[in-house]
Amino acid sequence: MNAEPLPPPGTCAAALSAIEADPLAPGAAAESHMKTCTACSEARVFFLAQEDSPEALAPAGYFERLPGRILRKLPARPALRHRLGPLGWAAAAALLMAVGAGAFLAGRANRTPYVEATLPAQPGLLETSTADTPFHNHEEEASQVQSLSPEEMKALLERLNSAPAPTR
């Protein structure tokens, strides 16, 4: 296969060179050739489409004045302070104070809970739970007994002998 494009015929080459020179007025010979050759007339359209046209520039200060022009087109609305007189502001303040005072007093009225959950005291359960604590260091209790005076030791032994043995 041949990778190079085929050269155009002689009449097409002459018309294309005239179109490249001036796509708007290529000449009478090129005009008559383009009436019969669609490839050359499409080439002229492509050249005309590629013509550089200057970009339309915005006037100086256009974008700076744009927000003001848009705001002028919007309907005018009076401000809230003009529509609401001093009597209206006083009524709004009184209503706000009344709602605040009512909420404060309603909060003070409901200080006690509706339902109180209470558990019956079980002293036996509490004594066994503290005595049977796992990984409890009993050396602290023994050090307290060793620091007692002889009179305090006798009183402790008498109290232990008179107390009934706990049942498990």
PDB file of C-alpha atoms in Angstrom:
ATOM      1  CA  MET A   1       0.000   0.000   0.000  1.00  0.00           C
ATOM      2  CA  ASN A   2       1.051   3.501  -0.708  1.00  0.00           C
ATOM      3  CA  ALA A   3       1.042   5.776   2.380  1.00  0.00           C
ATOM      4  CA  GLU A   4       1.356   9.023   0.437  1.00  0.00           C
ATOM      5  CA  PRO A   5      -1.815  10.835  -0.720  1.00  0.00           C
ATOM      6  CA  LEU A   6      -2.432  11.069  -4.433  1.00  0.00           C
ATOM      7  CA  PRO A   7      -1.653  14.471  -5.986  1.00  0.00           C
ATOM      8  CA  PRO A   8      -4.691  16.475  -7.158  1.00  0.00           C
ATOM      9  CA  PRO A   9      -5.309  16.890 -10.888  1.00  0.00           C
ATOM     10  CA  GLY A  10      -3.853  19.978 -12.605  1.00  0.00           C
ATOM     11  CA  THR A  11      -7.116  21.955 -12.743  1.00  0.00           C
ATOM     12  CA  CYS A  12      -7.827  21.236  -9.044  1.00  0.00           C
ATOM     13  CA  ALA A  13      -4.262  22.235  -8.104  1.00  0.00           C
ATOM     14  CA  ALA A  14      -4.673  25.577  -9.887  1.00  0.00           C
ATOM     15  CA  ALA A  15      -8.076  26.189  -8.225  1.00  0.00           C
ATOM     16  CA  LEU A  16      -6.720  25.267  -4.761  1.00  0.00           C
ATOM     17  CA  SER A  17      -3.778  27.644  -5.118  1.00  0.00           C
ATOM     18  CA  ALA A  18      -6.212  30.446  -6.108  1.00  0.00           C
ATOM     19  CA  ILE A  19      -8.437  29.593  -3.105  1.00  0.00           C
ATOM     20  CA  GLU A  20      -5.414  29.669  -0.784  1.00  0.00           C
ATOM     21  CA  ALA A  21      -4.428  33.076  -2.083  1.00  0.00           C
ATOM     22  CA  ASP A  22      -7.876  34.665  -1.635  1.00  0.00           C
ATOM     23  CA  PRO A  23     -10.812  32.475  -0.542  1.00  0.00           C
ATOM     24  CA  LEU A  24     -13.355  35.283  -0.994  1.00  0.00           C
ATOM     25  CA  ALA A  25     -12.434  36.104  -4.612  1.00  0.00           C
ATOM     26  CA  PRO A  26     -10.439  33.211  -6.107  1.00  0.00           C
ATOM     27  CA  GLY A  27     -10.928  34.325  -9.723  1.00  0.00           C
ATOM     28  CA  ALA A  28     -13.203  33.413 -12.655  1.00  0.00           C
ATOM     29  CA  ALA A  29     -11.326  30.229 -13.612  1.00  0.00           C
ATOM     30  CA  ALA A  30     -11.469  28.874 -10.047  1.00  0.00           C
ATOM     31  CA  GLU A  31     -15.165  29.842  -9.740  1.00  0.00           C
ATOM     32  CA  SER A  32     -16.091  27.919 -12.916  1.00  0.00           C
ATOM     33  CA  HIS A  33     -14.030  24.915 -11.758  1.00  0.00           C
ATOM     34  CA  MET A  34     -15.759  24.904  -8.325  1.00  0.00           C
ATOM     35  CA  LYS A  35     -19.180  24.645 -10.026  1.00  0.00           C
ATOM     36  CA  THR A  36     -18.228  21.195 -11.313  1.00  0.00           C
ATOM     37  CA  CYS A  37     -15.768  19.996  -8.612  1.00  0.00           C
ATOM     38  CA  THR A  38     -17.322  19.427  -5.164  1.00  0.00           C
ATOM     39  CA  ALA A  39     -13.939  18.738  -3.525  1.00  0.00           C
ATOM     40  CA  CYS A  40     -12.608  22.183  -4.458  1.00  0.00           C
ATOM     41  CA  SER A  41     -15.836  23.940  -3.384  1.00  0.00           C
ATOM     42  CA  GLU A  42     -15.623  22.146   0.018  1.00  0.00           C
ATOM     43  CA  ALA A  43     -11.988  23.219   0.309  1.00  0.00           C
ATOM     44  CA  ARG A  44     -13.070  26.843  -0.255  1.00  0.00           C
ATOM     45  CA  VAL A  45     -15.675  26.497   2.528  1.00  0.00           C
ATOM     46  CA  PHE A  46     -12.967  25.118   4.854  1.00  0.00           C
ATOM     47  CA  PHE A  47     -10.653  28.029   4.032  1.00  0.00           C
ATOM     48  CA  LEU A  48     -13.442  30.516   4.656  1.00  0.00           C
ATOM     49  CA  ALA A  49     -14.202  28.866   8.007  1.00  0.00           C
ATOM     50  CA  GLN A  50     -10.565  29.183   9.035  1.00  0.00           C
ATOM     51  CA  GLU A  51     -10.423  32.918   8.417  1.00  0.00           C
ATOM     52  CA  ASP A  52      -9.317  34.805  11.477  1.00  0.00           C
ATOM     53  CA  SER A  53     -11.901  37.209  12.740  1.00  0.00           C
ATOM     54  CA  PRO A  54     -11.166  39.690  15.485  1.00  0.00           C
ATOM     55  CA  GLU A  55     -12.766  38.835  18.804  1.00  0.00           C
ATOM     56  CA  ALA A  56     -15.453  41.170  19.999  1.00  0.00           C
ATOM     57  CA  LEU A  57     -14.076  43.185  22.871  1.00  0.00           C
ATOM     58  CA  ALA A  58     -16.153  44.436  25.773  1.00  0.00           C
ATOM     59  CA  PRO A  59     -16.164  48.186  26.327  1.00  0.00           C
ATOM     60  CA  ALA A  60     -13.962  49.593  29.075  1.00  0.00           C
ATOM     61  CA  GLY A  61     -15.566  49.195  32.519  1.00  0.00           C
ATOM     62  CA  TYR A  62     -18.263  46.826  31.258  1.00  0.00           C
ATOM     63  CA  PHE A  63     -17.768  44.198  33.932  1.00  0.00           C
ATOM     64  CA  GLU A  64     -17.252  46.752  36.706  1.00  0.00           C
ATOM     65  CA  ARG A  65     -20.633  48.382  35.995  1.00  0.00           C
ATOM     66  CA  LEU A  66     -22.473  45.074  35.416  1.00  0.00           C
ATOM     67  CA  PRO A  67     -23.728  44.540  39.032  1.00  0.00           C
ATOM     68  CA  GLY A  68     -25.130  48.070  39.159  1.00  0.00           C
ATOM     69  CA  ARG A  69     -26.961  47.638  35.854  1.00  0.00           C
ATOM     70  CA  ILE A  70     -28.480  44.357  37.023  1.00  0.00           C
ATOM     71  CA  LEU A  71     -29.602  45.889  40.326  1.00  0.00           C
ATOM     72  CA  ARG A  72     -31.230  48.800  38.466  1.00  0.00           C
ATOM     73  CA  LYS A  73     -33.314  46.332  36.450  1.00  0.00           C
ATOM     74  CA  LEU A  74     -34.649  44.564  39.566  1.00  0.00           C
ATOM     75  CA  PRO A  75     -37.861  45.937  41.097  1.00  0.00           C
ATOM     76  CA  ALA A  76     -37.303  48.263  44.037  1.00  0.00           C
ATOM     77  CA  ARG A  77     -38.376  46.933  47.429  1.00  0.00           C
ATOM     78  CA  PRO A  78     -38.453  49.078  50.541  1.00  0.00           C
ATOM     79  CA  ALA A  79     -36.223  47.943  53.370  1.00  0.00           C
ATOM     80  CA  LEU A  80     -37.709  46.194  56.407  1.00  0.00           C
ATOM     81  CA  ARG A  81     -36.920  49.091  58.736  1.00  0.00           C
ATOM     82  CA  HIS A  82     -39.026  51.425  56.579  1.00  0.00           C
ATOM     83  CA  ARG A  83     -42.028  49.123  56.476  1.00  0.00           C
ATOM     84  CA  LEU A  84     -41.991  48.247  60.202  1.00  0.00           C
ATOM     85  CA  GLY A  85     -42.472  51.256  62.431  1.00  0.00           C
ATOM     86  CA  PRO A  86     -41.351  51.745  66.031  1.00  0.00           C
ATOM     87  CA  LEU A  87     -44.640  50.335  67.310  1.00  0.00           C
ATOM     88  CA  GLY A  88     -44.022  47.121  65.366  1.00  0.00           C
ATOM     89  CA  TRP A  89     -40.507  46.793  66.780  1.00  0.00           C
ATOM     90  CA  ALA A  90     -41.852  47.327  70.313  1.00  0.00           C
ATOM     91  CA  ALA A  91     -44.491  44.636  69.778  1.00  0.00           C
ATOM     92  CA  ALA A  92     -41.861  42.218  68.469  1.00  0.00           C
ATOM     93  CA  ALA A  93     -39.625  42.877  71.500  1.00  0.00           C
ATOM     94  CA  ALA A  94     -42.553  42.366  73.913  1.00  0.00           C
ATOM     95  CA  LEU A  95     -43.489  39.118  72.196  1.00  0.00           C
ATOM     96  CA  LEU A  96     -39.895  37.890  72.399  1.00  0.00           C
ATOM     97  CA  MET A  97     -39.687  38.710  76.112  1.00  0.00           C
ATOM     98  CA  ALA A  98     -43.023  36.987  76.801  1.00  0.00           C
ATOM     99  CA  VAL A  99     -41.933  33.815  75.023  1.00  0.00           C
ATOM    100  CA  GLY A 100     -38.588  33.823  76.861  1.00  0.00           C
ATOM    101  CA  ALA A 101     -40.197  34.346  80.280  1.00  0.00           C
ATOM    102  CA  GLY A 102     -42.789  31.650  79.573  1.00  0.00           C
ATOM    103  CA  ALA A 103     -40.104  29.164  78.572  1.00  0.00           C
ATOM    104  CA  PHE A 104     -38.079  29.995  81.683  1.00  0.00           C
ATOM    105  CA  LEU A 105     -41.063  29.519  83.996  1.00  0.00           C
ATOM    106  CA  ALA A 106     -42.093  26.318  82.223  1.00  0.00           C
ATOM    107  CA  GLY A 107     -38.601  24.924  82.801  1.00  0.00           C
ATOM    108  CA  ARG A 108     -38.761  25.780  86.513  1.00  0.00           C
ATOM    109  CA  ALA A 109     -42.187  24.149  86.907  1.00  0.00           C
ATOM    110  CA  ASN A 110     -40.963  20.716  85.823  1.00  0.00           C
ATOM    111  CA  ARG A 111     -38.045  20.244  88.155  1.00  0.00           C
ATOM    112  CA  THR A 112     -39.199  16.972  89.775  1.00  0.00           C
ATOM    113  CA  PRO A 113     -39.040  13.862  87.619  1.00  0.00           C
ATOM    114  CA  TYR A 114     -42.245  12.059  86.809  1.00  0.00           C
ATOM    115  CA  VAL A 115     -41.000   8.608  87.877  1.00  0.00           C
ATOM    116  CA  GLU A 116     -38.204   7.765  90.279  1.00  0.00           C
ATOM    117  CA  ALA A 117     -36.554   4.384  90.033  1.00  0.00           C
ATOM    118  CA  THR A 118     -35.475   2.977  93.416  1.00  0.00           C
ATOM    119  CA  LEU A 119     -33.955  -0.335  94.351  1.00  0.00           C
ATOM    120  CA  PRO A 120     -34.562  -1.927  97.717  1.00  0.00           C
ATOM    121  CA  ALA A 121     -31.472  -1.858  99.910  1.00  0.00           C
ATOM    122  CA  GLN A 122     -29.886  -5.274 100.358  1.00  0.00           C
ATOM    123  CA  PRO A 123     -27.205  -5.001 103.036  1.00  0.00           C
ATOM    124  CA  GLY A 124     -26.393  -8.729 102.920  1.00  0.00           C
ATOM    125  CA  LEU A 125     -25.627  -8.549  99.243  1.00  0.00           C
ATOM    126  CA  LEU A 126     -23.371  -5.530  99.724  1.00  0.00           C
ATOM    127  CA  GLU A 127     -21.343  -7.172 102.510  1.00  0.00           C
ATOM    128  CA  THR A 128     -20.701 -10.341 100.521  1.00  0.00           C
ATOM    129  CA  SER A 129     -19.829  -8.455  97.368  1.00  0.00           C
ATOM    130  CA  THR A 130     -17.089  -6.464  99.107  1.00  0.00           C
ATOM    131  CA  ALA A 131     -15.731  -9.470 101.010  1.00  0.00           C
ATOM    132  CA  ASP A 132     -15.550 -11.743  97.973  1.00  0.00           C
ATOM    133  CA  THR A 133     -13.747  -9.330  95.727  1.00  0.00           C
ATOM    134  CA  PRO A 134     -11.532 -11.312  93.342  1.00  0.00           C
ATOM    135  CA  PHE A 135      -7.822 -10.496  93.288  1.00  0.00           C
ATOM    136  CA  HIS A 136      -8.170  -8.622  96.577  1.00  0.00           C
ATOM    137  CA  ASN A 137      -4.980  -7.955  98.458  1.00  0.00           C
ATOM    138  CA  HIS A 138      -5.579  -9.102 102.071  1.00  0.00           C
ATOM    139  CA  GLU A 139      -2.210  -7.793 103.240  1.00  0.00           C
ATOM    140  CA  GLU A 140      -3.720  -4.332 103.740  1.00  0.00           C
ATOM    141  CA  GLU A 141      -6.132  -5.701 106.361  1.00  0.00           C
ATOM    142  CA  ALA A 142      -3.370  -7.629 108.095  1.00  0.00           C
ATOM    143  CA  SER A 143      -1.145  -4.534 108.268  1.00  0.00           C
ATOM    144  CA  GLN A 144      -3.979  -2.636 109.929  1.00  0.00           C
ATOM    145  CA  VAL A 145      -4.375  -5.360 112.583  1.00  0.00           C
ATOM    146  CA  GLN A 146      -0.635  -5.384 113.305  1.00  0.00           C
ATOM    147  CA  SER A 147      -0.601  -1.640 113.929  1.00  0.00           C
ATOM    148  CA  LEU A 148      -3.205  -1.923 116.770  1.00  0.00           C
ATOM    149  CA  SER A 149      -2.212  -1.413 120.391  1.00  0.00           C
ATOM    150  CA  PRO A 150      -2.629  -4.397 122.801  1.00  0.00           C
ATOM    151  CA  GLU A 151      -5.818  -2.909 124.315  1.00  0.00           C
ATOM    152  CA  GLU A 152      -7.369  -2.343 120.891  1.00  0.00           C
ATOM    153  CA  MET A 153      -6.388  -5.900 119.888  1.00  0.00           C
ATOM    154  CA  LYS A 154      -8.197  -7.382 122.919  1.00  0.00           C
ATOM    155  CA  ALA A 155     -11.328  -5.346 122.165  1.00  0.00           C
ATOM    156  CA  LEU A 156     -11.260  -6.546 118.542  1.00  0.00           C
ATOM    157  CA  LEU A 157     -10.915 -10.215 119.549  1.00  0.00           C
ATOM    158  CA  GLU A 158     -13.814  -9.948 122.019  1.00  0.00           C
ATOM    159  CA  ARG A 159     -16.017  -8.346 119.375  1.00  0.00           C
ATOM    160  CA  LEU A 160     -15.144 -11.055 116.826  1.00  0.00           C
ATOM    161  CA  ASN A 161     -15.878 -13.868 119.298  1.00  0.00           C
ATOM    162  CA  SER A 162     -19.276 -12.400 120.242  1.00  0.00           C
ATOM    163  CA  ALA A 163     -20.401 -11.746 116.625  1.00  0.00           C
ATOM    164  CA  PRO A 164     -22.342 -14.586 114.911  1.00  0.00           C
ATOM    165  CA  ALA A 165     -20.595 -16.305 111.999  1.00  0.00           C
ATOM    166  CA  PRO A 166     -21.760 -15.121 108.559  1.00  0.00           C
ATOM    167  CA  THR A 167     -23.732 -17.658 106.545  1.00  0.00           C
ATOM    168  CA  ARG A 168     -23.035 -18.201 102.896  1.00  0.00           C
TER     169      ARG A 168
END
